[in-house]
Amino acid sequence: MKHFPESELIINQDGSAFHLHIRPEQLADKVILVGDPGRVDLVASFFDMREFDISSREFHTITGVYKGKRITVISHGIGTDNIDIVVNELDALSNIDFKTRYEKSEFRQLTMVRIGTSGGLQPHVPVGTFVISQKSIGFDGVLNFYAGRNEVCDLDFEEAFCQHVKWNPLWAKPYVIDADPDLVEQIGRGEMVKGVTISANGFYGPQGRELRLPLADKMLNKKIESFKYKDGHVVTNYEMESSALAGLAKLMGHKAMTVCMIIANRVAHNADSNYKDSIGDLIKTVLNRI
């Protein structure tokens, strides 16, 4: 089995993962991921009991029990670079023996659902809609650094998208990845919108927001909104993490998906800054279905 030296897998003196600061026995098979460290407490407020509560940097983790299910909720911060850290360390906690540094002979599969917020790009996803990222378009380039990227991505979709928007070669090559289909049905149950989500590598320019700095392509969002792919796929929303989560999980053999509540619609130019009052409904839905 593969061995992992100290330089590749950094383990803290207490036997915990380097960034997350949790130990293998503290991780449940069912994992809910959220961006905001403060939202971890909101998710855990529905637990029947808590086993532990650990914070390290932007990574806040609570493992507990909800209706007989052991669940870990963890915050990942903002961006796919943080998702790269979280998913790799969660996989290491599950499938590498931290004492011997060898890969375990028996694979442990995680089920990971990210609950997030997002900006809508189509009229049929108004503020308040729950959108599942059935497909994610990664503007971040993270998955391009891993072997097997082409084998798990939708290459025809990528090509059609790049041609339609006239993709700038100075930007990272986008990748298109599907969420786990069984998990999408388990969480959505036909009640949520299944969409195509762009994971942007920034909040302002990469999502077409212009403040003092002009954009390289002022028409990019218009081209994205008008993109249509076979079977009726259109880009429904922007966020910043779903692509790396779905892509890394698929390469590693885990089940993962993202569901977001739309808190702004870029077409209608409206937003809900008080979304924290209503995201609890989405959290309870995921807790009941995961």
PDB file of C-alpha atoms in Angstrom, residues 15-235:
ATOM      1  CA  GLY A  15      -2.720  12.949  15.960  1.00  0.00           C
ATOM      2  CA  SER A  16      -5.025  15.356  14.139  1.00  0.00           C
ATOM      3  CA  ALA A  17      -5.051  16.546  10.513  1.00  0.00           C
ATOM      4  CA  PHE A  18      -2.822  19.569   9.945  1.00  0.00           C
ATOM      5  CA  HIS A  19      -5.430  22.231   9.057  1.00  0.00           C
ATOM      6  CA  LEU A  20      -8.660  20.763  10.388  1.00  0.00           C
ATOM      7  CA  HIS A  21      -7.236  19.696  13.769  1.00  0.00           C
ATOM      8  CA  ILE A  22      -9.594  16.724  14.021  1.00  0.00           C
ATOM      9  CA  ARG A  23      -8.584  13.097  14.585  1.00  0.00           C
ATOM     10  CA  PRO A  24      -9.805  10.119  12.535  1.00  0.00           C
ATOM     11  CA  GLU A  25     -12.177   8.853  15.220  1.00  0.00           C
ATOM     12  CA  GLN A  26     -13.865  12.269  15.413  1.00  0.00           C
ATOM     13  CA  LEU A  27     -15.089  12.182  11.800  1.00  0.00           C
ATOM     14  CA  ALA A  28     -18.525  10.775  10.921  1.00  0.00           C
ATOM     15  CA  ASP A  29     -19.329   9.103   7.590  1.00  0.00           C
ATOM     16  CA  LYS A  30     -21.964  11.772   6.890  1.00  0.00           C
ATOM     17  CA  VAL A  31     -20.514  15.267   6.509  1.00  0.00           C
ATOM     18  CA  ILE A  32     -22.223  18.618   6.036  1.00  0.00           C
ATOM     19  CA  LEU A  33     -20.018  21.424   4.776  1.00  0.00           C
ATOM     20  CA  VAL A  34     -20.749  25.139   5.139  1.00  0.00           C
ATOM     21  CA  GLY A  35     -18.705  28.198   4.271  1.00  0.00           C
ATOM     22  CA  ASP A  36     -19.259  30.334   7.345  1.00  0.00           C
ATOM     23  CA  PRO A  37     -17.702  29.077  10.617  1.00  0.00           C
ATOM     24  CA  GLY A  38     -20.646  30.625  12.445  1.00  0.00           C
ATOM     25  CA  ARG A  39     -23.098  28.507  10.454  1.00  0.00           C
ATOM     26  CA  VAL A  40     -21.604  25.367  12.000  1.00  0.00           C
ATOM     27  CA  ASP A  41     -23.275  26.293  15.277  1.00  0.00           C
ATOM     28  CA  LEU A  42     -26.560  26.843  13.450  1.00  0.00           C
ATOM     29  CA  VAL A  43     -26.433  23.343  11.924  1.00  0.00           C
ATOM     30  CA  ALA A  44     -25.360  21.784  15.229  1.00  0.00           C
ATOM     31  CA  SER A  45     -28.177  23.566  17.058  1.00  0.00           C
ATOM     32  CA  PHE A  46     -30.483  20.901  15.600  1.00  0.00           C
ATOM     33  CA  PHE A  47     -28.334  18.011  16.934  1.00  0.00           C
ATOM     34  CA  ASP A  48     -29.645  15.876  19.769  1.00  0.00           C
ATOM     35  CA  MET A  49     -26.134  15.752  21.249  1.00  0.00           C
ATOM     36  CA  ARG A  50     -22.602  16.940  20.467  1.00  0.00           C
ATOM     37  CA  GLU A  51     -19.435  14.880  20.814  1.00  0.00           C
ATOM     38  CA  PHE A  52     -16.904  17.673  20.377  1.00  0.00           C
ATOM     39  CA  ASP A  53     -16.371  21.190  19.033  1.00  0.00           C
ATOM     40  CA  ILE A  54     -13.031  22.227  17.471  1.00  0.00           C
ATOM     41  CA  SER A  55     -11.988  25.460  15.747  1.00  0.00           C
ATOM     42  CA  SER A  56      -8.796  26.067  13.774  1.00  0.00           C
ATOM     43  CA  ARG A  57      -8.489  29.085  11.476  1.00  0.00           C
ATOM     44  CA  GLU A  58     -11.627  29.139   9.297  1.00  0.00           C
ATOM     45  CA  PHE A  59     -12.233  25.450   9.929  1.00  0.00           C
ATOM     46  CA  HIS A  60     -14.854  24.917  12.630  1.00  0.00           C
ATOM     47  CA  THR A  61     -15.974  21.321  13.231  1.00  0.00           C
ATOM     48  CA  ILE A  62     -18.703  19.772  15.356  1.00  0.00           C
ATOM     49  CA  THR A  63     -19.614  16.079  15.349  1.00  0.00           C
ATOM     50  CA  GLY A  64     -22.869  15.014  16.938  1.00  0.00           C
ATOM     51  CA  VAL A  65     -26.026  12.962  16.559  1.00  0.00           C
ATOM     52  CA  TYR A  66     -29.231  13.983  14.784  1.00  0.00           C
ATOM     53  CA  LYS A  67     -32.192  11.580  14.977  1.00  0.00           C
ATOM     54  CA  GLY A  68     -29.864   8.646  15.477  1.00  0.00           C
ATOM     55  CA  LYS A  69     -27.470   9.650  12.672  1.00  0.00           C
ATOM     56  CA  ARG A  70     -23.861  10.547  13.488  1.00  0.00           C
ATOM     57  CA  ILE A  71     -23.017  13.670  11.477  1.00  0.00           C
ATOM     58  CA  THR A  72     -20.000  15.956  11.211  1.00  0.00           C
ATOM     59  CA  VAL A  73     -20.527  19.585  10.222  1.00  0.00           C
ATOM     60  CA  ILE A  74     -17.465  21.549   9.176  1.00  0.00           C
ATOM     61  CA  SER A  75     -16.825  25.021   7.785  1.00  0.00           C
ATOM     62  CA  HIS A  76     -14.512  25.391   4.798  1.00  0.00           C
ATOM     63  CA  GLY A  77     -14.294  29.147   4.374  1.00  0.00           C
ATOM     64  CA  ILE A  78     -14.494  30.736   0.924  1.00  0.00           C
ATOM     65  CA  GLY A  79     -13.159  29.301  -2.322  1.00  0.00           C
ATOM     66  CA  THR A  80     -12.110  26.080  -4.005  1.00  0.00           C
ATOM     67  CA  ASP A  81      -8.576  26.393  -2.614  1.00  0.00           C
ATOM     68  CA  ASN A  82     -10.068  25.754   0.829  1.00  0.00           C
ATOM     69  CA  ILE A  83     -12.157  22.895  -0.544  1.00  0.00           C
ATOM     70  CA  ASP A  84      -8.914  21.322  -1.775  1.00  0.00           C
ATOM     71  CA  ILE A  85      -7.619  21.383   1.809  1.00  0.00           C
ATOM     72  CA  VAL A  86     -10.821  20.144   3.439  1.00  0.00           C
ATOM     73  CA  VAL A  87     -11.626  17.278   1.060  1.00  0.00           C
ATOM     74  CA  ASN A  88      -8.033  16.009   0.979  1.00  0.00           C
ATOM     75  CA  GLU A  89      -7.791  16.027   4.772  1.00  0.00           C
ATOM     76  CA  LEU A  90     -11.218  14.424   5.216  1.00  0.00           C
ATOM     77  CA  ASP A  91     -10.182  11.671   2.810  1.00  0.00           C
ATOM     78  CA  ALA A  92      -6.871  11.253   4.623  1.00  0.00           C
ATOM     79  CA  LEU A  93      -8.668  10.958   7.967  1.00  0.00           C
ATOM     80  CA  SER A  94     -10.824   8.222   6.448  1.00  0.00           C
ATOM     81  CA  ASN A  95      -8.410   6.264   4.293  1.00  0.00           C
ATOM     82  CA  ILE A  96      -4.882   6.736   5.651  1.00  0.00           C
ATOM     83  CA  ASP A  97      -3.655   5.169   8.879  1.00  0.00           C
ATOM     84  CA  PHE A  98      -2.290   8.160  10.820  1.00  0.00           C
ATOM     85  CA  LYS A  99      -0.052   5.886  12.921  1.00  0.00           C
ATOM     86  CA  THR A 100       1.680   3.969  10.113  1.00  0.00           C
ATOM     87  CA  ARG A 101       1.187   6.553   7.328  1.00  0.00           C
ATOM     88  CA  TYR A 102       0.046   3.806   4.957  1.00  0.00           C
ATOM     89  CA  GLU A 103      -3.132   3.796   2.908  1.00  0.00           C
ATOM     90  CA  LYS A 104      -5.773   1.608   4.536  1.00  0.00           C
ATOM     91  CA  SER A 105      -6.656  -1.660   2.819  1.00  0.00           C
ATOM     92  CA  GLU A 106     -10.404  -1.068   3.218  1.00  0.00           C
ATOM     93  CA  PHE A 107     -11.878   2.056   1.603  1.00  0.00           C
ATOM     94  CA  ARG A 108     -14.152   4.250   3.721  1.00  0.00           C
ATOM     95  CA  GLN A 109     -16.618   6.277   1.655  1.00  0.00           C
ATOM     96  CA  LEU A 110     -17.853   9.647   2.884  1.00  0.00           C
ATOM     97  CA  THR A 111     -21.149  11.306   2.005  1.00  0.00           C
ATOM     98  CA  MET A 112     -20.623  15.070   1.780  1.00  0.00           C
ATOM     99  CA  VAL A 113     -23.313  17.702   1.261  1.00  0.00           C
ATOM    100  CA  ARG A 114     -22.396  21.352   1.052  1.00  0.00           C
ATOM    101  CA  ILE A 115     -25.061  23.851   2.087  1.00  0.00           C
ATOM    102  CA  GLY A 116     -24.342  27.268   0.647  1.00  0.00           C
ATOM    103  CA  THR A 117     -25.661  30.553  -0.667  1.00  0.00           C
ATOM    104  CA  SER A 118     -25.580  31.632  -4.267  1.00  0.00           C
ATOM    105  CA  GLY A 119     -26.473  34.218  -6.890  1.00  0.00           C
ATOM    106  CA  GLY A 120     -29.047  33.237  -9.519  1.00  0.00           C
ATOM    107  CA  LEU A 121     -28.544  33.788 -13.247  1.00  0.00           C
ATOM    108  CA  GLN A 122     -31.942  32.745 -14.613  1.00  0.00           C
ATOM    109  CA  PRO A 123     -35.511  33.985 -14.094  1.00  0.00           C
ATOM    110  CA  HIS A 124     -36.663  30.541 -12.888  1.00  0.00           C
ATOM    111  CA  VAL A 125     -34.335  30.693  -9.856  1.00  0.00           C
ATOM    112  CA  PRO A 126     -35.597  33.726  -7.900  1.00  0.00           C
ATOM    113  CA  VAL A 127     -34.384  34.679  -4.441  1.00  0.00           C
ATOM    114  CA  GLY A 128     -35.268  31.949  -1.946  1.00  0.00           C
ATOM    115  CA  THR A 129     -34.998  29.031  -4.401  1.00  0.00           C
ATOM    116  CA  PHE A 130     -33.083  25.888  -3.369  1.00  0.00           C
ATOM    117  CA  VAL A 131     -30.767  24.904  -6.246  1.00  0.00           C
ATOM    118  CA  ILE A 132     -28.825  21.640  -6.434  1.00  0.00           C
ATOM    119  CA  SER A 133     -25.585  21.838  -8.386  1.00  0.00           C
ATOM    120  CA  GLN A 134     -26.276  18.836 -10.599  1.00  0.00           C
ATOM    121  CA  LYS A 135     -23.386  20.002 -12.783  1.00  0.00           C
ATOM    122  CA  SER A 136     -20.649  22.423 -11.782  1.00  0.00           C
ATOM    123  CA  ILE A 137     -18.411  24.491 -14.034  1.00  0.00           C
ATOM    124  CA  GLY A 138     -15.114  25.181 -12.306  1.00  0.00           C
ATOM    125  CA  PHE A 139     -13.506  28.497 -13.193  1.00  0.00           C
ATOM    126  CA  ASP A 140     -10.866  27.791 -10.529  1.00  0.00           C
ATOM    127  CA  GLY A 141      -8.642  25.219 -12.248  1.00  0.00           C
ATOM    128  CA  VAL A 142      -8.113  23.131  -9.080  1.00  0.00           C
ATOM    129  CA  LEU A 143      -9.112  19.812 -10.655  1.00  0.00           C
ATOM    130  CA  ASN A 144      -6.685  20.386 -13.541  1.00  0.00           C
ATOM    131  CA  PHE A 145      -3.807  19.640 -11.160  1.00  0.00           C
ATOM    132  CA  TYR A 146      -4.989  16.057 -10.530  1.00  0.00           C
ATOM    133  CA  ALA A 147      -4.526  12.936 -12.673  1.00  0.00           C
ATOM    134  CA  GLY A 148      -7.753  11.498 -14.069  1.00  0.00           C
ATOM    135  CA  ARG A 149      -9.395  14.873 -14.506  1.00  0.00           C
ATOM    136  CA  ASN A 150     -10.547  14.152 -18.065  1.00  0.00           C
ATOM    137  CA  GLU A 151     -11.983  10.768 -17.109  1.00  0.00           C
ATOM    138  CA  VAL A 152     -14.474  12.275 -14.620  1.00  0.00           C
ATOM    139  CA  CYS A 153     -15.375  15.509 -16.445  1.00  0.00           C
ATOM    140  CA  ASP A 154     -17.935  16.248 -19.171  1.00  0.00           C
ATOM    141  CA  LEU A 155     -15.523  17.216 -21.949  1.00  0.00           C
ATOM    142  CA  ASP A 156     -18.201  17.887 -24.596  1.00  0.00           C
ATOM    143  CA  PHE A 157     -19.968  20.298 -22.250  1.00  0.00           C
ATOM    144  CA  GLU A 158     -16.657  22.043 -21.548  1.00  0.00           C
ATOM    145  CA  GLU A 159     -15.947  22.526 -25.241  1.00  0.00           C
ATOM    146  CA  ALA A 160     -19.436  23.830 -26.012  1.00  0.00           C
ATOM    147  CA  PHE A 161     -19.295  26.275 -23.096  1.00  0.00           C
ATOM    148  CA  CYS A 162     -15.850  27.614 -24.004  1.00  0.00           C
ATOM    149  CA  GLN A 163     -16.875  28.138 -27.619  1.00  0.00           C
ATOM    150  CA  HIS A 164     -20.097  29.922 -26.680  1.00  0.00           C
ATOM    151  CA  VAL A 165     -18.533  32.411 -24.252  1.00  0.00           C
ATOM    152  CA  LYS A 166     -15.299  32.744 -26.277  1.00  0.00           C
ATOM    153  CA  TRP A 167     -13.215  31.706 -23.277  1.00  0.00           C
ATOM    154  CA  ASN A 168     -10.164  33.890 -22.660  1.00  0.00           C
ATOM    155  CA  PRO A 169      -6.986  31.716 -22.886  1.00  0.00           C
ATOM    156  CA  LEU A 170      -5.450  33.769 -20.060  1.00  0.00           C
ATOM    157  CA  TRP A 171      -8.011  32.273 -17.645  1.00  0.00           C
ATOM    158  CA  ALA A 172      -7.759  28.792 -16.109  1.00  0.00           C
ATOM    159  CA  LYS A 173      -9.350  26.129 -18.309  1.00  0.00           C
ATOM    160  CA  PRO A 174     -12.850  25.429 -16.955  1.00  0.00           C
ATOM    161  CA  TYR A 175     -13.912  21.907 -16.048  1.00  0.00           C
ATOM    162  CA  VAL A 176     -17.434  20.478 -15.880  1.00  0.00           C
ATOM    163  CA  ILE A 177     -18.220  17.855 -13.241  1.00  0.00           C
ATOM    164  CA  ASP A 178     -21.407  16.070 -12.152  1.00  0.00           C
ATOM    165  CA  ALA A 179     -22.502  15.697  -8.544  1.00  0.00           C
ATOM    166  CA  ASP A 180     -23.200  12.177  -7.297  1.00  0.00           C
ATOM    167  CA  PRO A 181     -26.539  11.297  -8.987  1.00  0.00           C
ATOM    168  CA  ASP A 182     -27.858   9.106  -6.183  1.00  0.00           C
ATOM    169  CA  LEU A 183     -27.136  11.781  -3.605  1.00  0.00           C
ATOM    170  CA  VAL A 184     -28.811  14.420  -5.782  1.00  0.00           C
ATOM    171  CA  GLU A 185     -32.016  12.358  -5.780  1.00  0.00           C
ATOM    172  CA  GLN A 186     -31.726  11.547  -2.067  1.00  0.00           C
ATOM    173  CA  ILE A 187     -31.462  15.198  -1.034  1.00  0.00           C
ATOM    174  CA  GLY A 188     -33.587  16.826  -3.740  1.00  0.00           C
ATOM    175  CA  ARG A 189     -36.455  14.303  -3.964  1.00  0.00           C
ATOM    176  CA  GLY A 190     -37.732  16.132  -7.029  1.00  0.00           C
ATOM    177  CA  GLU A 191     -38.585  19.204  -4.937  1.00  0.00           C
ATOM    178  CA  MET A 192     -35.467  21.294  -5.648  1.00  0.00           C
ATOM    179  CA  VAL A 193     -34.229  22.876  -8.859  1.00  0.00           C
ATOM    180  CA  LYS A 194     -31.419  20.876 -10.488  1.00  0.00           C
ATOM    181  CA  GLY A 195     -29.029  23.359 -11.995  1.00  0.00           C
ATOM    182  CA  VAL A 196     -25.683  24.063 -13.574  1.00  0.00           C
ATOM    183  CA  THR A 197     -23.534  26.036 -11.156  1.00  0.00           C
ATOM    184  CA  ILE A 198     -20.432  28.077 -11.895  1.00  0.00           C
ATOM    185  CA  SER A 199     -17.782  27.963  -9.187  1.00  0.00           C
ATOM    186  CA  ALA A 200     -15.950  31.248  -9.643  1.00  0.00           C
ATOM    187  CA  ASN A 201     -12.432  31.877  -8.383  1.00  0.00           C
ATOM    188  CA  GLY A 202     -13.413  35.242  -6.939  1.00  0.00           C
ATOM    189  CA  PHE A 203     -16.463  37.231  -5.847  1.00  0.00           C
ATOM    190  CA  TYR A 204     -16.065  40.410  -7.876  1.00  0.00           C
ATOM    191  CA  GLY A 205     -14.363  40.322 -11.295  1.00  0.00           C
ATOM    192  CA  PRO A 206     -14.662  36.550 -11.811  1.00  0.00           C
ATOM    193  CA  GLN A 207     -18.426  36.825 -11.255  1.00  0.00           C
ATOM    194  CA  GLY A 208     -18.810  39.890 -13.477  1.00  0.00           C
ATOM    195  CA  ARG A 209     -19.026  42.446 -10.664  1.00  0.00           C
ATOM    196  CA  GLU A 210     -17.325  45.700 -11.579  1.00  0.00           C
ATOM    197  CA  LEU A 211     -16.265  48.197  -8.917  1.00  0.00           C
ATOM    198  CA  ARG A 212     -13.266  50.434  -9.627  1.00  0.00           C
ATOM    199  CA  LEU A 213     -11.419  47.907 -11.791  1.00  0.00           C
ATOM    200  CA  PRO A 214     -12.793  47.359 -15.321  1.00  0.00           C
ATOM    201  CA  LEU A 215     -13.554  43.807 -16.429  1.00  0.00           C
ATOM    202  CA  ALA A 216     -11.612  41.935 -19.097  1.00  0.00           C
ATOM    203  CA  ASP A 217     -14.919  40.818 -20.648  1.00  0.00           C
ATOM    204  CA  LYS A 218     -17.895  42.993 -19.746  1.00  0.00           C
ATOM    205  CA  MET A 219     -20.250  40.707 -21.681  1.00  0.00           C
ATOM    206  CA  LEU A 220     -19.232  37.432 -20.031  1.00  0.00           C
ATOM    207  CA  ASN A 221     -22.319  37.170 -17.808  1.00  0.00           C
ATOM    208  CA  LYS A 222     -24.626  37.901 -20.743  1.00  0.00           C
ATOM    209  CA  LYS A 223     -22.964  35.116 -22.728  1.00  0.00           C
ATOM    210  CA  ILE A 224     -23.219  32.757 -19.755  1.00  0.00           C
ATOM    211  CA  GLU A 225     -26.921  33.541 -19.299  1.00  0.00           C
ATOM    212  CA  SER A 226     -27.635  32.760 -22.975  1.00  0.00           C
ATOM    213  CA  PHE A 227     -25.677  29.470 -23.024  1.00  0.00           C
ATOM    214  CA  LYS A 228     -27.808  26.393 -23.659  1.00  0.00           C
ATOM    215  CA  TYR A 229     -26.565  22.831 -23.865  1.00  0.00           C
ATOM    216  CA  LYS A 230     -28.305  19.688 -25.038  1.00  0.00           C
ATOM    217  CA  ASP A 231     -31.061  18.330 -22.790  1.00  0.00           C
ATOM    218  CA  GLY A 232     -31.931  21.915 -21.865  1.00  0.00           C
ATOM    219  CA  HIS A 233     -29.014  22.671 -19.552  1.00  0.00           C
ATOM    220  CA  VAL A 234     -28.566  26.376 -18.710  1.00  0.00           C
ATOM    221  CA  VAL A 235     -26.298  27.981 -16.133  1.00  0.00           C
TER     222      VAL A 235
END
